[in-house]
Amino acid sequence: MLTSIVAFIGAAFLIAMVPGPSTVVILRRAVVNGRRTGMATVLGNECGVLLWGLAAALGLSALLLASQVAYDVIRITGAAVLVWMGARALWQARRVGGRGGRGGRGGPDTEPAETAEVSCRRAYWQGLITNFANPKAGVFAVSFLPQFVPRGAPVLLTLLAFSAIWAVVDLIWYLPLVWLAGRMGGVLRRQSVRRRMEQISGAVLVGLGLRLAAES
């Protein structure tokens, strides 16, 4: 059992290090709105991990492997969410650029209104939806977690334990990223830098959404 846990933790860290839609959303929130909002997004993402792990433990996410329709519904929904978030970021970049070009009230480095509007609750839901609307996470959970269940171990309890470990490992990976993004926030929240970051993150999210929608 101990060998399985150690192997699972190592694999979970490698998986967490692979960038994806959640990474983009988390870093964008941490940079634009600060560490607290970034951490709320991380917590939402980890709840998504736990939900996928629970679905895998109960056999629900196996439906994604068995049913093309179920997979396509979640895939298209997830793609729409990513495209919508990317388009919103691109629109925000345009607003920031427009204010800077008009020389707004606070000068070129004034932060736009969205910085104050994004609550931790909204950031949490963004993290949760981004993770849970990704069907790859469900397919991955149902194919990844069972491989580490030792022979003779109680399957349901072991899968639930691995799901919790997976979320904790993911959290440990994102903590320093959010801290670093918040640390650099003073520079990164300058209007010119923020506009470029919104453009990049928006383009990446739209690209990821279109790629997810186009996959078979």
XYZ file of C-alpha atoms in Angstrom:
216
model
C 0.000 0.000 0.000
C 2.793 2.428 0.900
C 4.521 1.741 -2.419
C 1.297 2.496 -4.289
C 0.813 5.760 -2.406
C 4.382 6.933 -3.105
C 4.060 6.027 -6.780
C 0.691 7.776 -6.988
C 2.021 10.970 -5.381
C 4.911 11.089 -7.850
C 2.589 10.588 -10.805
C 0.127 13.169 -9.471
C 2.887 15.780 -9.230
C 3.912 15.127 -12.830
C 0.298 15.525 -13.939
C -0.147 18.736 -11.945
C 2.900 20.250 -13.653
C 1.351 19.866 -17.105
C -0.270 23.250 -17.943
C -3.899 23.301 -19.006
C -7.026 25.490 -18.881
C -7.055 25.490 -15.060
C -3.476 26.793 -14.947
C -4.356 29.694 -17.247
C -7.458 30.633 -15.240
C -5.689 30.370 -11.866
C -2.679 32.470 -12.892
C -4.883 35.072 -14.554
C -6.953 35.503 -11.405
C -3.869 35.626 -9.165
C -2.190 38.290 -11.307
C -5.229 40.415 -12.050
C -6.969 40.200 -8.674
C -4.296 39.119 -6.194
C -3.333 36.039 -4.181
C -6.591 35.730 -2.268
C -8.666 35.520 -5.428
C -6.081 33.220 -7.001
C -6.334 30.868 -4.025
C -10.131 30.890 -4.281
C -9.748 29.783 -7.898
C -7.342 27.033 -6.804
C -9.828 25.790 -4.189
C -12.529 25.644 -6.843
C -10.191 23.695 -9.101
C -9.394 21.210 -6.325
C -13.091 20.693 -5.618
C -13.404 19.802 -9.299
C -10.576 17.284 -8.869
C -12.379 15.773 -5.885
C -15.652 15.565 -7.798
C -13.985 13.776 -10.707
C -12.267 11.440 -8.260
C -15.588 10.735 -6.556
C -17.205 10.109 -9.944
C -14.407 7.692 -10.817
C -14.776 5.906 -7.469
C -18.514 5.507 -7.981
C -18.128 4.526 -11.621
C -19.969 7.572 -12.979
C -17.107 8.941 -15.061
C -16.910 5.550 -16.785
C -19.979 6.770 -18.676
C -17.702 9.166 -20.529
C -15.787 6.187 -21.869
C -18.899 4.173 -22.662
C -21.084 6.927 -24.119
C -19.932 9.174 -26.957
C -23.005 11.371 -26.442
C -22.190 11.980 -22.750
C -18.596 12.793 -23.614
C -19.605 15.162 -26.427
C -22.101 17.010 -24.230
C -19.471 17.711 -21.573
C -16.835 18.430 -24.229
C -18.929 21.039 -26.031
C -20.038 22.576 -22.731
C -16.448 22.803 -21.537
C -15.326 24.273 -24.861
C -18.063 26.924 -24.664
C -16.990 27.843 -21.113
C -13.337 28.223 -22.147
C -14.189 30.284 -25.238
C -16.500 32.516 -23.198
C -13.826 33.120 -20.546
C -11.208 33.783 -23.230
C -13.473 36.195 -25.077
C -14.160 37.998 -21.796
C -10.423 38.351 -21.178
C -9.892 39.728 -24.688
C -12.741 42.193 -24.158
C -11.199 43.252 -20.856
C -7.860 43.812 -22.622
C -9.643 46.078 -25.073
C -11.234 48.032 -22.220
C -7.868 48.444 -20.508
C -6.282 49.641 -23.751
C -9.166 52.028 -24.386
C -8.823 53.625 -20.963
C -5.089 53.959 -21.371
C -5.494 55.505 -24.798
C -7.939 58.106 -23.445
C -5.774 58.908 -20.460
C -8.361 57.983 -17.847
C -8.807 59.501 -14.412
C -6.112 57.469 -12.654
C -3.434 57.753 -15.345
C -1.983 54.972 -17.483
C -1.580 52.513 -14.593
C -5.120 52.763 -13.231
C -6.706 49.348 -12.664
C -10.063 48.811 -14.375
C -13.238 48.183 -12.469
C -13.170 44.373 -12.913
C -10.310 44.082 -10.403
C -12.656 45.131 -7.597
C -15.690 43.304 -9.021
C -14.281 39.767 -9.074
C -15.109 38.230 -5.708
C -13.530 35.142 -4.198
C -16.848 33.375 -4.628
C -16.886 34.082 -8.356
C -13.228 33.048 -8.658
C -14.023 29.796 -6.825
C -16.796 28.960 -9.265
C -14.558 29.773 -12.211
C -11.977 27.301 -10.943
C -14.611 24.627 -10.285
C -16.377 25.011 -13.628
C -13.137 25.106 -15.615
C -12.007 21.825 -14.065
C -15.316 19.986 -14.020
C -16.290 21.026 -17.564
C -13.205 19.261 -18.916
C -14.164 15.702 -19.963
C -10.493 14.780 -20.239
C -10.302 15.039 -16.451
C -13.091 12.474 -16.110
C -11.564 10.055 -18.599
C -8.202 10.549 -16.940
C -9.596 9.930 -13.459
C -11.295 6.682 -14.398
C -8.210 5.379 -16.218
C -5.532 6.779 -13.887
C -6.723 6.235 -10.324
C -7.538 2.495 -10.494
C -4.016 1.654 -11.665
C -2.657 2.393 -8.186
C -5.162 0.360 -6.177
C -3.208 -2.514 -4.576
C -4.516 -6.029 -4.983
C -6.931 -6.922 -2.186
C -7.463 -3.292 -1.053
C -11.041 -1.952 -0.705
C -11.547 -0.304 -4.093
C -14.042 2.428 -3.166
C -12.206 3.625 -0.049
C -8.830 3.481 -1.784
C -10.084 5.488 -4.772
C -11.596 8.095 -2.456
C -8.279 8.347 -0.567
C -6.342 8.708 -3.830
C -8.781 11.407 -4.964
C -8.072 13.400 -1.782
C -4.317 12.907 -2.237
C -4.615 14.029 -5.864
C -6.351 17.253 -4.800
C -3.745 17.931 -2.080
C -0.861 17.377 -4.514
C -2.533 19.711 -7.013
C -2.964 22.296 -4.250
C 0.699 22.030 -3.222
C 1.741 22.627 -6.838
C -0.451 25.706 -7.313
C 0.370 27.370 -3.971
C 3.844 28.638 -4.994
C 2.543 29.651 -8.420
C -0.194 31.777 -6.886
C 2.246 33.205 -4.327
C 4.714 34.134 -7.089
C 2.003 35.664 -9.253
C 0.763 37.696 -6.277
C 4.314 38.721 -5.439
C 4.786 40.105 -8.919
C 1.295 41.566 -8.993
C 2.458 45.131 -8.397
C 4.326 45.075 -11.689
C 1.999 42.752 -13.580
C -1.102 44.795 -12.722
C 0.227 47.855 -14.513
C -2.162 48.738 -17.287
C 0.173 48.096 -20.216
C 1.335 44.758 -18.788
C -2.194 43.739 -17.812
C -3.491 44.439 -21.282
C -0.864 42.158 -22.806
C -1.534 39.445 -20.220
C -5.278 39.605 -20.813
C -4.654 39.292 -24.545
C -2.373 36.288 -24.114
C -4.561 34.482 -21.561
C -7.693 35.234 -23.587
C -6.142 33.907 -26.788
C -4.904 30.784 -24.981
C -8.319 30.076 -23.438
C -10.112 30.573 -26.768
C -7.553 28.330 -28.455
C -7.968 25.616 -25.813
C -11.747 25.855 -26.124
C -11.685 25.568 -29.922
C -9.248 22.674 -29.704
C -11.490 20.864 -27.224
C -14.528 21.467 -29.425
C -12.737 20.139 -32.518
C -11.495 16.926 -30.879
C -13.207 13.666 -31.732
